[in-house]
Short mmCIF file of C-alpha atoms and ligand atoms in Angstrom, two decimals:
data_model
loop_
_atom_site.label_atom_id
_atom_site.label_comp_id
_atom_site.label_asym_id
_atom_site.label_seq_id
_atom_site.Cartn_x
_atom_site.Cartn_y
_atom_site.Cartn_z
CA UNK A 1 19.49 13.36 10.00
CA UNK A 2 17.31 16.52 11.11
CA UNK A 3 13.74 15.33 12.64
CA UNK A 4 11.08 15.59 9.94
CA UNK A 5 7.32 15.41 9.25
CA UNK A 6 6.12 14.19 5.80
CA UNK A 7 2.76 13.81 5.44
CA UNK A 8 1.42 13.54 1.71
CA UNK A 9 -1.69 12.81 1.30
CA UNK A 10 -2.75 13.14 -2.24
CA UNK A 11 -3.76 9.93 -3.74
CA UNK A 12 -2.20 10.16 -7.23
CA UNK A 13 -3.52 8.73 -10.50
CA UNK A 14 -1.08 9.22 -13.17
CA UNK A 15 -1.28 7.65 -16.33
CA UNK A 16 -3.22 8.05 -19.94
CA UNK A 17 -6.59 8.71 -19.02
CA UNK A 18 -6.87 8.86 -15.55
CA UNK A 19 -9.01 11.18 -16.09
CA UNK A 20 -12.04 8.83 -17.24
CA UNK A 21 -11.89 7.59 -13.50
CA UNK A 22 -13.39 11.32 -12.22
CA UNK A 23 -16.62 9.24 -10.80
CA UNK A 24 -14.97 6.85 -9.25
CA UNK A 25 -12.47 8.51 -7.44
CA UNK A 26 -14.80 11.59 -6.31
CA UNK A 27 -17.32 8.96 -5.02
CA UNK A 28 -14.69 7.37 -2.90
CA UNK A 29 -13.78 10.48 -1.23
CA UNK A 30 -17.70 11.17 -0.19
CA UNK A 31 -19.02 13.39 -3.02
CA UNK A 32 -22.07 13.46 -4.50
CA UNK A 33 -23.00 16.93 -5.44
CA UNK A 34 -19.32 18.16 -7.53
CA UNK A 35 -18.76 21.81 -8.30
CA UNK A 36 -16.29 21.76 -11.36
CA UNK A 37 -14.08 24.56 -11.45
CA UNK A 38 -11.81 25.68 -14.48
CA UNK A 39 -10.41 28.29 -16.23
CA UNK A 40 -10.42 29.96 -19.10
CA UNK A 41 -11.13 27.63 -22.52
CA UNK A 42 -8.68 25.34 -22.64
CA UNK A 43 -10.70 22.33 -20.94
CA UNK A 44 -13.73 23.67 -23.22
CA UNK A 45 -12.11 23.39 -26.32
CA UNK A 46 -10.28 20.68 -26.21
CA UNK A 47 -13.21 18.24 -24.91
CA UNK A 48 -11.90 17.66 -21.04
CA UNK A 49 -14.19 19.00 -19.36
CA UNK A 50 -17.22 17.43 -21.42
CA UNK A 51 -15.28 13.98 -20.88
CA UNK A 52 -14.74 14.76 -17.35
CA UNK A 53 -18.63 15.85 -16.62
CA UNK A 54 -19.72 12.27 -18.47
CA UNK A 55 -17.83 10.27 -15.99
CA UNK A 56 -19.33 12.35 -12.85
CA UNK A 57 -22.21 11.86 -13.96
CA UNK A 58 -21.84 8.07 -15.44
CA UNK A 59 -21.04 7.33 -11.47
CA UNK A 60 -24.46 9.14 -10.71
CA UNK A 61 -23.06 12.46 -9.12
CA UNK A 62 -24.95 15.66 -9.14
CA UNK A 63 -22.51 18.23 -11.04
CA UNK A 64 -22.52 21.75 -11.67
CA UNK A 65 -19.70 23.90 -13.76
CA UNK A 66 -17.68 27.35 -13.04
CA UNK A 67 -15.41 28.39 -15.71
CA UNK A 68 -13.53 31.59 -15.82
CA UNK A 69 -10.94 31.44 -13.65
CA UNK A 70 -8.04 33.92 -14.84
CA UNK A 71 -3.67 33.14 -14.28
CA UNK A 72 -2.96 34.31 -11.23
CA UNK A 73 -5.98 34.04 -9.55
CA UNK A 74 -8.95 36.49 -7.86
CA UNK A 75 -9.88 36.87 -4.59
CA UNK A 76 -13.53 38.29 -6.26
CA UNK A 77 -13.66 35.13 -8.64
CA UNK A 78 -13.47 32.98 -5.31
CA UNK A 79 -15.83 34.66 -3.11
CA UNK A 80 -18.10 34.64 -6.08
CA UNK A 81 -17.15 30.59 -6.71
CA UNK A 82 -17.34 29.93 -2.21
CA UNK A 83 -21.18 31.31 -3.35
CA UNK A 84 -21.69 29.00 -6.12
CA UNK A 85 -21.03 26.05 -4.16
CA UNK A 86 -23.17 27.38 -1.03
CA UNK A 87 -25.77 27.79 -3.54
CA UNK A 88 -25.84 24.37 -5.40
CA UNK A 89 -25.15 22.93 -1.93
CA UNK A 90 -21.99 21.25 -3.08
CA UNK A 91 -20.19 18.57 -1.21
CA UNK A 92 -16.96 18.05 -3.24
CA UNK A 93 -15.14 21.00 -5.41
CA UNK A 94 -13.12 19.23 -8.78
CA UNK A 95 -10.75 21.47 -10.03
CA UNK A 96 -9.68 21.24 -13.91
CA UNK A 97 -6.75 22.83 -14.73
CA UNK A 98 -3.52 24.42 -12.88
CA UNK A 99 -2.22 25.85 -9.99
CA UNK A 100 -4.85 28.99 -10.71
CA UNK A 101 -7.44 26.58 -10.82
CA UNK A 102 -6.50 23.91 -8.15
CA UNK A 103 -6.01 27.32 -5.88
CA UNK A 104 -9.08 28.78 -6.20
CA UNK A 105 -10.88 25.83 -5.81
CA UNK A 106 -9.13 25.22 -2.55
CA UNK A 107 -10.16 28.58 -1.51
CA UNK A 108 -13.89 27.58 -2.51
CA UNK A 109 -13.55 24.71 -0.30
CA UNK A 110 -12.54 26.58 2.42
CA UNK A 111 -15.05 29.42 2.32
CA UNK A 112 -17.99 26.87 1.73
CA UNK A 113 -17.09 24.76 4.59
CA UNK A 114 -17.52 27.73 6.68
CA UNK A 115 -19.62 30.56 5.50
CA UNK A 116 -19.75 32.92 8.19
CA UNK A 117 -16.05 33.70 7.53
CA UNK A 118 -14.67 35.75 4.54
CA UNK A 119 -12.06 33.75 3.07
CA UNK A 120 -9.74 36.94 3.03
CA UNK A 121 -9.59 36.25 6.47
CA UNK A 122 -7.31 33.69 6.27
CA UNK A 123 -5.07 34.57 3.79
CA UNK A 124 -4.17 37.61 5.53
CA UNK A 125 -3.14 34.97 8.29
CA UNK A 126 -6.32 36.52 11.06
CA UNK A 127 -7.51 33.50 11.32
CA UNK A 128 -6.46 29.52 10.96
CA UNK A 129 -8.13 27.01 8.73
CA UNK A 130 -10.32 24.73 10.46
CA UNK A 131 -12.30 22.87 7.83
CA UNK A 132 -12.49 22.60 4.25
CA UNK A 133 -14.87 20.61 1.88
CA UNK A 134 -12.89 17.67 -0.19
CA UNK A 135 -10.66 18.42 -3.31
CA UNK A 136 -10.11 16.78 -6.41
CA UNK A 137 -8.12 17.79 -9.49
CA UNK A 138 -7.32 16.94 -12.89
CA UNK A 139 -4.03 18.80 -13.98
CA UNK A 140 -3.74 19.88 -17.23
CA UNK A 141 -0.94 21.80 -16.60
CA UNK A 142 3.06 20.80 -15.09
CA UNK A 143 3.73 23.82 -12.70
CA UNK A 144 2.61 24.89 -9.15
CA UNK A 145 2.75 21.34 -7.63
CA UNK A 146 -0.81 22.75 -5.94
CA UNK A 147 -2.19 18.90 -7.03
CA UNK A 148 -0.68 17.59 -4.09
CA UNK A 149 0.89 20.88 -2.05
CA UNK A 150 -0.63 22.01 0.61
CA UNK A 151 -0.49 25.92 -0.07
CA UNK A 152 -3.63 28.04 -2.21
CA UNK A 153 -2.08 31.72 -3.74
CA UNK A 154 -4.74 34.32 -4.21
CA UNK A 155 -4.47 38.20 -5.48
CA UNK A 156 -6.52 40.30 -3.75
CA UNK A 157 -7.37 42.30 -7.01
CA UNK A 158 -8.78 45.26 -5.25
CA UNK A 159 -5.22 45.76 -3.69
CA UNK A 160 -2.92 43.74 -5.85
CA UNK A 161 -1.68 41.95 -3.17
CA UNK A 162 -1.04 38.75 -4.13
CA UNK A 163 -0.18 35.85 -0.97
CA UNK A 164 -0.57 32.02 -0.59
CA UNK A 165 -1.68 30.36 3.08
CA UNK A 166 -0.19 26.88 3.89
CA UNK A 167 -2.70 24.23 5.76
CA UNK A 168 -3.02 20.67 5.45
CA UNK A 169 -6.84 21.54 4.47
CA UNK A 170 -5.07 22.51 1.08
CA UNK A 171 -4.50 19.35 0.39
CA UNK A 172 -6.65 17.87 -2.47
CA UNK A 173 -7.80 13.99 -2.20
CA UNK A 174 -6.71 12.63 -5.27
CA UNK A 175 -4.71 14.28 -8.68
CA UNK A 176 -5.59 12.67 -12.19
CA UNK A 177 -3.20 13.08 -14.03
CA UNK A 178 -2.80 12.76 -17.81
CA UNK A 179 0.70 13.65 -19.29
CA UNK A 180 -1.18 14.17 -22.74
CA UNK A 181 -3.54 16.73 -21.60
CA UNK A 182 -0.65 18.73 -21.58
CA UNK A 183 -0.04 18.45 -25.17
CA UNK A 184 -2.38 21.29 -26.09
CA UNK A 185 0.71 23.85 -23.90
CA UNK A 186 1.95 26.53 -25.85
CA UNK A 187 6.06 26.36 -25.34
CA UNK A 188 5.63 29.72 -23.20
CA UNK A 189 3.32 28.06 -20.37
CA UNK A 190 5.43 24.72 -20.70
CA UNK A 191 8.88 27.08 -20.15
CA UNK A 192 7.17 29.03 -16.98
CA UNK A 193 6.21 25.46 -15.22
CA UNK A 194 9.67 24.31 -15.83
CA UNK A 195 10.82 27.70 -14.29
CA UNK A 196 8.11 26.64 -11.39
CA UNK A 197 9.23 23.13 -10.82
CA UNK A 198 12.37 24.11 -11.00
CA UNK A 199 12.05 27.19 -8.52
CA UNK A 200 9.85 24.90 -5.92
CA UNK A 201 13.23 22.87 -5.55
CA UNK A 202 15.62 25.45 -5.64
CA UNK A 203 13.77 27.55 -3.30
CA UNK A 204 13.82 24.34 -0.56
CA UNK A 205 17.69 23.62 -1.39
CA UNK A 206 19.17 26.86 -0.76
CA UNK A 207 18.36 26.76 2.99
CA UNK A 208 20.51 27.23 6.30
CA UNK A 209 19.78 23.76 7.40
CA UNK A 210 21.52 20.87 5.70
CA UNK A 211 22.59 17.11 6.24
CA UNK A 212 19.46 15.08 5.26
CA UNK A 213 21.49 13.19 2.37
CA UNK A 214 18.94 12.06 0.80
CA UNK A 215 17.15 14.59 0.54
CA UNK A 216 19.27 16.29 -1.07
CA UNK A 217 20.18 13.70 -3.74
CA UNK A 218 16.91 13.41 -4.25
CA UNK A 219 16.06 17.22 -4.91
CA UNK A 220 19.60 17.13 -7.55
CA UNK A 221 18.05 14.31 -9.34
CA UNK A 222 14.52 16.21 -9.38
CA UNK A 223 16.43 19.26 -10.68
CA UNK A 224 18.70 17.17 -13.32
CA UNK A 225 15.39 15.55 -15.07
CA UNK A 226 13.52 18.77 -15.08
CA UNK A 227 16.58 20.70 -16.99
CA UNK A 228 16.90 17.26 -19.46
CA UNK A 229 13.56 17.18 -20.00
CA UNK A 230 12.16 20.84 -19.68
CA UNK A 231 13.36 21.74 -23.00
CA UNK A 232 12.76 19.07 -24.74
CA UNK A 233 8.99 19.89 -23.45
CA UNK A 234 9.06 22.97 -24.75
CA UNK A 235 10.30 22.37 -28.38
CA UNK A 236 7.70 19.37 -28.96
CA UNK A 237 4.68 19.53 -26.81
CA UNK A 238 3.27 16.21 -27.66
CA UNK A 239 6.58 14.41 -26.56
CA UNK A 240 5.02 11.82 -23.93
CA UNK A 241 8.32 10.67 -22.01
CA UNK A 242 9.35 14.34 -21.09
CA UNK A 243 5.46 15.47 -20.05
CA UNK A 244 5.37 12.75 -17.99
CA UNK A 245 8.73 13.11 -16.39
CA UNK A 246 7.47 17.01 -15.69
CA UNK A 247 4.47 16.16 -14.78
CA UNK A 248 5.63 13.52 -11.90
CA UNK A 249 8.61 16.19 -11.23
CA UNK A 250 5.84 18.91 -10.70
CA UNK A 251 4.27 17.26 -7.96
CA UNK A 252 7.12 16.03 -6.26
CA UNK A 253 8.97 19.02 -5.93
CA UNK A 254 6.31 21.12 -4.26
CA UNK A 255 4.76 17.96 -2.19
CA UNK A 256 8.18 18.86 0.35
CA UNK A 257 9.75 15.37 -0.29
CA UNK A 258 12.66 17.75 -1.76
CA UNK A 259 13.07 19.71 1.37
CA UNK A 260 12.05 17.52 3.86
CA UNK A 261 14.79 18.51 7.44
CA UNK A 262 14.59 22.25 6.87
CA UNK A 263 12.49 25.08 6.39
CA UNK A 264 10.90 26.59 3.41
CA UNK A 265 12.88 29.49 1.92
CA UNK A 266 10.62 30.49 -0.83
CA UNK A 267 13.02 33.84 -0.86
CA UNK A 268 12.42 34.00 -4.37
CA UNK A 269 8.89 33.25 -4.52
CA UNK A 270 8.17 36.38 -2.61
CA UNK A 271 10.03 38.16 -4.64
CA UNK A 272 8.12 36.73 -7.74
CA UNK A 273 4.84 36.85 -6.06
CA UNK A 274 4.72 41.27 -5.52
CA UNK A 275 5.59 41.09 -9.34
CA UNK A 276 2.48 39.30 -10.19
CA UNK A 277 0.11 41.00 -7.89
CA UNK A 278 0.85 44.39 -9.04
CA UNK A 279 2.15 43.88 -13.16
CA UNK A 280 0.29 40.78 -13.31
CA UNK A 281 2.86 38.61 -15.17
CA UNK A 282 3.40 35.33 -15.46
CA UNK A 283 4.13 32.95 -11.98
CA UNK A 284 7.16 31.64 -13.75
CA UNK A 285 8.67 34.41 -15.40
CA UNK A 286 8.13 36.35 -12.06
CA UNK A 287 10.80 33.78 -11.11
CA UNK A 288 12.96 33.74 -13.58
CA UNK A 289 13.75 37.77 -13.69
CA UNK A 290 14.47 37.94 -10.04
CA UNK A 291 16.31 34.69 -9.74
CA UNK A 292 19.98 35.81 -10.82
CA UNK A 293 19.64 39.19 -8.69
CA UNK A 294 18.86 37.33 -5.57
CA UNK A 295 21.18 34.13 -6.11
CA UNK A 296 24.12 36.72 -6.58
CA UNK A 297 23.10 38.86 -3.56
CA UNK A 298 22.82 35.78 -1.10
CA UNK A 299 25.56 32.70 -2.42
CA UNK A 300 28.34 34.13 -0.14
CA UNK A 301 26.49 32.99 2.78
CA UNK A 302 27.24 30.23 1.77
CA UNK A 303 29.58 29.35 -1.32
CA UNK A 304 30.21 25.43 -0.63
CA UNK A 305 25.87 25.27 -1.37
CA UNK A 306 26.06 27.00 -4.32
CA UNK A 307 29.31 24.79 -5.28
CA UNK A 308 27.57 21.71 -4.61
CA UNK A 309 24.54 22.94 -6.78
CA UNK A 310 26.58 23.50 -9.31
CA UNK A 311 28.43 20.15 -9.36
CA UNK A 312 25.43 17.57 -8.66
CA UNK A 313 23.07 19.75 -10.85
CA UNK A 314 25.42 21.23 -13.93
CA UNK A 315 28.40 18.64 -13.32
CA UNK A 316 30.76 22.22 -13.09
CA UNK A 317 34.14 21.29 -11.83
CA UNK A 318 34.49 22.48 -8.51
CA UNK A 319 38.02 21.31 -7.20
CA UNK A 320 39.69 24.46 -7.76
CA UNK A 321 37.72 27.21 -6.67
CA UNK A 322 34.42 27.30 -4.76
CA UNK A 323 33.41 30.78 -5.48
CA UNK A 324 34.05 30.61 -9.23
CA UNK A 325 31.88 27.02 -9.34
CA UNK A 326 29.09 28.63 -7.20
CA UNK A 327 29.54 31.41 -9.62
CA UNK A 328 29.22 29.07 -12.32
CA UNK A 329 26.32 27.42 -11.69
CA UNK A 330 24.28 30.74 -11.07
CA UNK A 331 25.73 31.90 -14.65
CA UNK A 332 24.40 27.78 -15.76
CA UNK A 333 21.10 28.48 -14.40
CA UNK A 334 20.23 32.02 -15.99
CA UNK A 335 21.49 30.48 -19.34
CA UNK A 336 18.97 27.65 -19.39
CA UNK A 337 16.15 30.51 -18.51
CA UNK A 338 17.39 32.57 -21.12
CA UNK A 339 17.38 29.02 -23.49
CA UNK A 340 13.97 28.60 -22.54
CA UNK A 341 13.14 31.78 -23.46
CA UNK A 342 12.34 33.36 -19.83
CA UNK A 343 13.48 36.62 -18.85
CA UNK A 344 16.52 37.05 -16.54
CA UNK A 345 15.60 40.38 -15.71
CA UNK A 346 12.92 43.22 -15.18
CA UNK A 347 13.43 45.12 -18.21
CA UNK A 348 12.63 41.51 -20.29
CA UNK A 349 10.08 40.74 -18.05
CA UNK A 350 8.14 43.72 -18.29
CA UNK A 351 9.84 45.17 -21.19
CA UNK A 352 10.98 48.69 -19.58
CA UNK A 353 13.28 49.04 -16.55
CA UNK A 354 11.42 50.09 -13.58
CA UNK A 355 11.49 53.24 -12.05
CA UNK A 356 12.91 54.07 -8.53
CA UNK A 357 9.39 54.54 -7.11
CA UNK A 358 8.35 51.70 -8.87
CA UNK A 359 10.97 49.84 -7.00
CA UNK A 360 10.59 51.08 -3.36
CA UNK A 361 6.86 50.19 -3.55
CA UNK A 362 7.72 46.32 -4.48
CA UNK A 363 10.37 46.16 -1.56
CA UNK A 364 7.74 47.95 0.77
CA UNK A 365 4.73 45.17 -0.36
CA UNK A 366 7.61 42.04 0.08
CA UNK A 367 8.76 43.80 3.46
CA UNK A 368 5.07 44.32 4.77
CA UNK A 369 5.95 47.88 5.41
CA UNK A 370 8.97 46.25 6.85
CA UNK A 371 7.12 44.47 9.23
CA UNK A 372 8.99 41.22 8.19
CA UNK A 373 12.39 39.88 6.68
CA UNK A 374 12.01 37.24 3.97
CA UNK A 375 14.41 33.78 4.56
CA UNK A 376 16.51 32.10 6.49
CA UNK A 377 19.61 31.97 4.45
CA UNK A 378 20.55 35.61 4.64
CA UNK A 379 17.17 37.14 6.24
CA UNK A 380 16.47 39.59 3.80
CA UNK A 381 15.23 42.90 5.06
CA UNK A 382 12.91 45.93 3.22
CA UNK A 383 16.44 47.56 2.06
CA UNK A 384 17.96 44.34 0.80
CA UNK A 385 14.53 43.61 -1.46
CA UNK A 386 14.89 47.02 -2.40
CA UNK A 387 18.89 45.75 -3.40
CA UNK A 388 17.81 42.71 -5.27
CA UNK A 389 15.08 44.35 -7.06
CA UNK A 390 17.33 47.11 -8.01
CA UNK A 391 19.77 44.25 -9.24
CA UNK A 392 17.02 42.26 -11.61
CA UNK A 393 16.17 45.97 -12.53
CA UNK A 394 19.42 46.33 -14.66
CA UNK A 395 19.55 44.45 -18.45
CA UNK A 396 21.54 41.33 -19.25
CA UNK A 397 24.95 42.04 -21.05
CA UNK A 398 23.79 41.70 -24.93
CA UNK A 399 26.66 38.55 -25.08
CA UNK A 400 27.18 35.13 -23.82
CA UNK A 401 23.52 34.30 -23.78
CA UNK A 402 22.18 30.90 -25.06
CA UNK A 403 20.36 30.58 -28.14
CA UNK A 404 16.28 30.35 -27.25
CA UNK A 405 14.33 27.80 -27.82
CA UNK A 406 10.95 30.29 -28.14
O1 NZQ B 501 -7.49 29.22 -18.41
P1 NZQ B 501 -7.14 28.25 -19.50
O2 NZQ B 501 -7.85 28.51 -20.77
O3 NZQ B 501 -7.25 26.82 -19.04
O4 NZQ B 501 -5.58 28.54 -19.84
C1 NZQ B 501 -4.55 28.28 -18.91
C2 NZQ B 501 -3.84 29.56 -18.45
O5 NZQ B 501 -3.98 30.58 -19.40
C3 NZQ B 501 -3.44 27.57 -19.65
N1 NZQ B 501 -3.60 26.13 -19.64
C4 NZQ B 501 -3.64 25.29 -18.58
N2 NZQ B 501 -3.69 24.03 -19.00
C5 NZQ B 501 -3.72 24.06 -20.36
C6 NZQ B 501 -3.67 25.40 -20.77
N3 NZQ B 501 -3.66 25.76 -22.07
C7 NZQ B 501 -3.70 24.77 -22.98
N4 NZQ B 501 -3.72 23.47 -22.66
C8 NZQ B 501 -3.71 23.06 -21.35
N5 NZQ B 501 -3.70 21.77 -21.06
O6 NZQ B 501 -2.26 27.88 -18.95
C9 NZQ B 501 -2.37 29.18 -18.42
C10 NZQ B 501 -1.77 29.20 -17.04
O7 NZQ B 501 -2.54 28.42 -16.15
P2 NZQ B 501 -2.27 28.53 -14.59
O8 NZQ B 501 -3.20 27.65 -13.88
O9 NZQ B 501 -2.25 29.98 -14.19
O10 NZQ B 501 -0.76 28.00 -14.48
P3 NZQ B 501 0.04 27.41 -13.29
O11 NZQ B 501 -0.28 25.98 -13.09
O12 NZQ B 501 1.43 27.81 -13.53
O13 NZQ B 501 -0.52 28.16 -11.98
C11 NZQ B 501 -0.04 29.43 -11.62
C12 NZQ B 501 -0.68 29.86 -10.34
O14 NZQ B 501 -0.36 28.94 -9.27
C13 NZQ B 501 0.23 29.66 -8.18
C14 NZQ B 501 0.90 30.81 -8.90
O15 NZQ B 501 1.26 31.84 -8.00
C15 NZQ B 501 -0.14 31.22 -9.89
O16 NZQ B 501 -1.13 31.99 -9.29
N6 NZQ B 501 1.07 28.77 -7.40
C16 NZQ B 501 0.44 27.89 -6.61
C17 NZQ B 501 1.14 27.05 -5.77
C18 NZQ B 501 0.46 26.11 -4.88
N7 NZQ B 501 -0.84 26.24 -4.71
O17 NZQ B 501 1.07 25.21 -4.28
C19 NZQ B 501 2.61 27.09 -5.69
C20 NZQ B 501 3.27 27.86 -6.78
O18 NZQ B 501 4.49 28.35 -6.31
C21 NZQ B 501 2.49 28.99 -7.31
O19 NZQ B 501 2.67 30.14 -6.49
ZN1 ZN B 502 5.87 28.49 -7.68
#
């Protein structure tokens, strides 16, 4: 086996109302004054973040609320939260919500615990974490894995530039989470954090470096229960047993246990990532449109992966030809986006095709102004993002495609 370091930290509570145990669990990690971030109304309306405020404050902790947090979230709405907490002299930041959520209040944590620096800073990688205040989160969504990852995504929304940092000071404390406060999911966000969880995996399996068995069982078994269960998800909300199993799958995929030996890829997460900072679209469909383009452009590096993907994950036949089973199990993998109701391509995701400029300035933001190549697998330069955008730029063939479930 390759030489690894796992380190996990996250103390998860999973389970019907974990929640409830907010008090307890922020009082055993040293808070006592809480800023509660969240997002738009979901945790309003459907009572959470009442519920969660009661058991803060049943345990005696000071609290204080910040809502407003938007998908794919603001550099401005974080300075203005790393302010908040300065001002109410917070000690501990809860998070309620998803990865835009969890992210931004690990960005709050990090400016508050050291004001003199603008959290910018860091993100644009000038200077390294050195402290953080503690992070908590209830989940309320199955996606980003940022309940127990150690990476925070921002968009700088002056300069739609959108870019995550990785430090261990991302980490959050504990997770509570409830698989039934993901009942209140429309299919669409349920179908773009299957697309995530499903992408953190993918993104960690497709990699240069190989032989750590187990991992990779593990990371085939991950990415079997997410496509049994992802659509099942997605056409009943309220079904318990696969939330749970998407929920659980959601963490463990972006915690690193999948991809534990080598080094993140996250090819296509770049990729996805210039899409949302400049159209502002969904994390997951970002995914999903690029996905195909840049699995076609890169599986002859190395065919025998992408056969073995396609076997353990899809169970496609792969005895008599390795190119047509890698081939295979790209085609399997665009059909269950498609079936989920994702886009495959630009033109669906942003519902015209892109123009040439349009193009050049996305492979010029991936490339840093070509400053850097993106992954190990085939390193991809400014001209070959400018190849696989091109590639997700042109529409799906009309037949062949799976019926949707949205
Ligand atoms: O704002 P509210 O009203 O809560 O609505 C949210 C939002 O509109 C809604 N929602 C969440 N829970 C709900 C709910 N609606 C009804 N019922 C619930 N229980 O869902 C919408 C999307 O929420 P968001 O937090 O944006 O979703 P997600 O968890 O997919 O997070 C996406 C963000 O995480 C980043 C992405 O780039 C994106 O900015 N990522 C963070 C990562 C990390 N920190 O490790 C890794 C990922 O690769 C990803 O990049
Ligand atoms: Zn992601």
């Amino acid at each position: 086996m390759r030489d690894f370091t796992f380190y996990a930290p996250t103390e998860i509570i999973f389970g019907r109302r974990a929640e409830e145990r907010a008090g307890q669990a922020v009082a055993r990690y040293g808070g006592s004054r809480v800023l509660i971030i969240y997002g738009g109304q979901s945790a309003v309306k459907s009572g959470l973040l009442e519920r969660v405020e009661n058991a803060l404050k049943s345990a005696h902790l000071a609290v204080k609320t910040l809502g407003g947090v938007q998908p794919n979230p603001t550099l401005s709405f974080a300075r203005k939260g790393v302010l908040t907490a300065l001002a109410f002299q917070a000690d501990f930041i809860l998070a309620i919500g998803g990865g835009s959520v969890i992210d931004t209040a690990k960005a709050v944590a990090i400016g508050a615990a050291e004001p003199s620096t603008d959290i910018w800073t860091y993100w644009q990688g000038k200077a390294p974490v050195q402290k953080a205040l503690p992070v908590g989160c209830v989940l309320t969504i199955s996606a980003s894995g940022s309940e127990s990852s150690d990476s925070a995504v921002l968009t700088d929304d002056a300069h739609h530039d959108k870019r995550g940092i990785n430090t261990p000071f991302n980490r959050p404390r504990f997770a509570l989470m409830n698989p039934e406060l993901t009942f209140t999911l429309s299919p669409r966000q349920i179908a773009c954090g299957v697309t995530d969880i499903l992408m953190h995996t993918l993104d960690r399996y497709f990699t240069p470096m190989q032989g750590n068995e187990l991992t990779d069982a593990l990371a085939e078994a991950l990415m079997r229960t997410v496509i049994h269960y992802g659509p099942r998800a997605v056409e009943c909300p309220t079904n318990y047993q696969a939330q749970s199993e998407l929920m659980w799958a959601g963490s463990l995929s972006h915690n690193n246990l999948t991809g534990l030996g080598a080094e993140k890829e996250f090819a296509v997460h770049q990729l996805g990532h210039e899409l949302s900072g400049v159209y502002g679209v969904p994390h997951g469909e970002s995914l999903s449109a690029v996905w195909k383009a840049w699995a076609m452009y890169v599986y002859k590096q190395d065919p025998a992966r992408f056969a073995r993907y396609a076997c353990n994950v899809w169970r496609i036949d792969t005895v008599t030809d390795t190119d047509s089973a890698a081939r295979q199990g790209i085609d399997a993998t665009v059909r269950f986006f498609a079936r989920l109701g994702m886009p495959t391509n630009l033109p669906e995701l942003l519902g015209r095709p892109l123009s040439e400029s349009e193009l050049h300035d996305l492979a010029e933001r991936c490339s840093r102004g070509g400053t850097r190549t993106v992954s190990k697998l085939k390193p991809l330069a400014k001209e070959d993002l400018l190849l696989i955008y091109t590639a997700a730029n042109q529409p799906a063939p009309s037949s062949g495609k799976s019926p949707k479930i949205i």
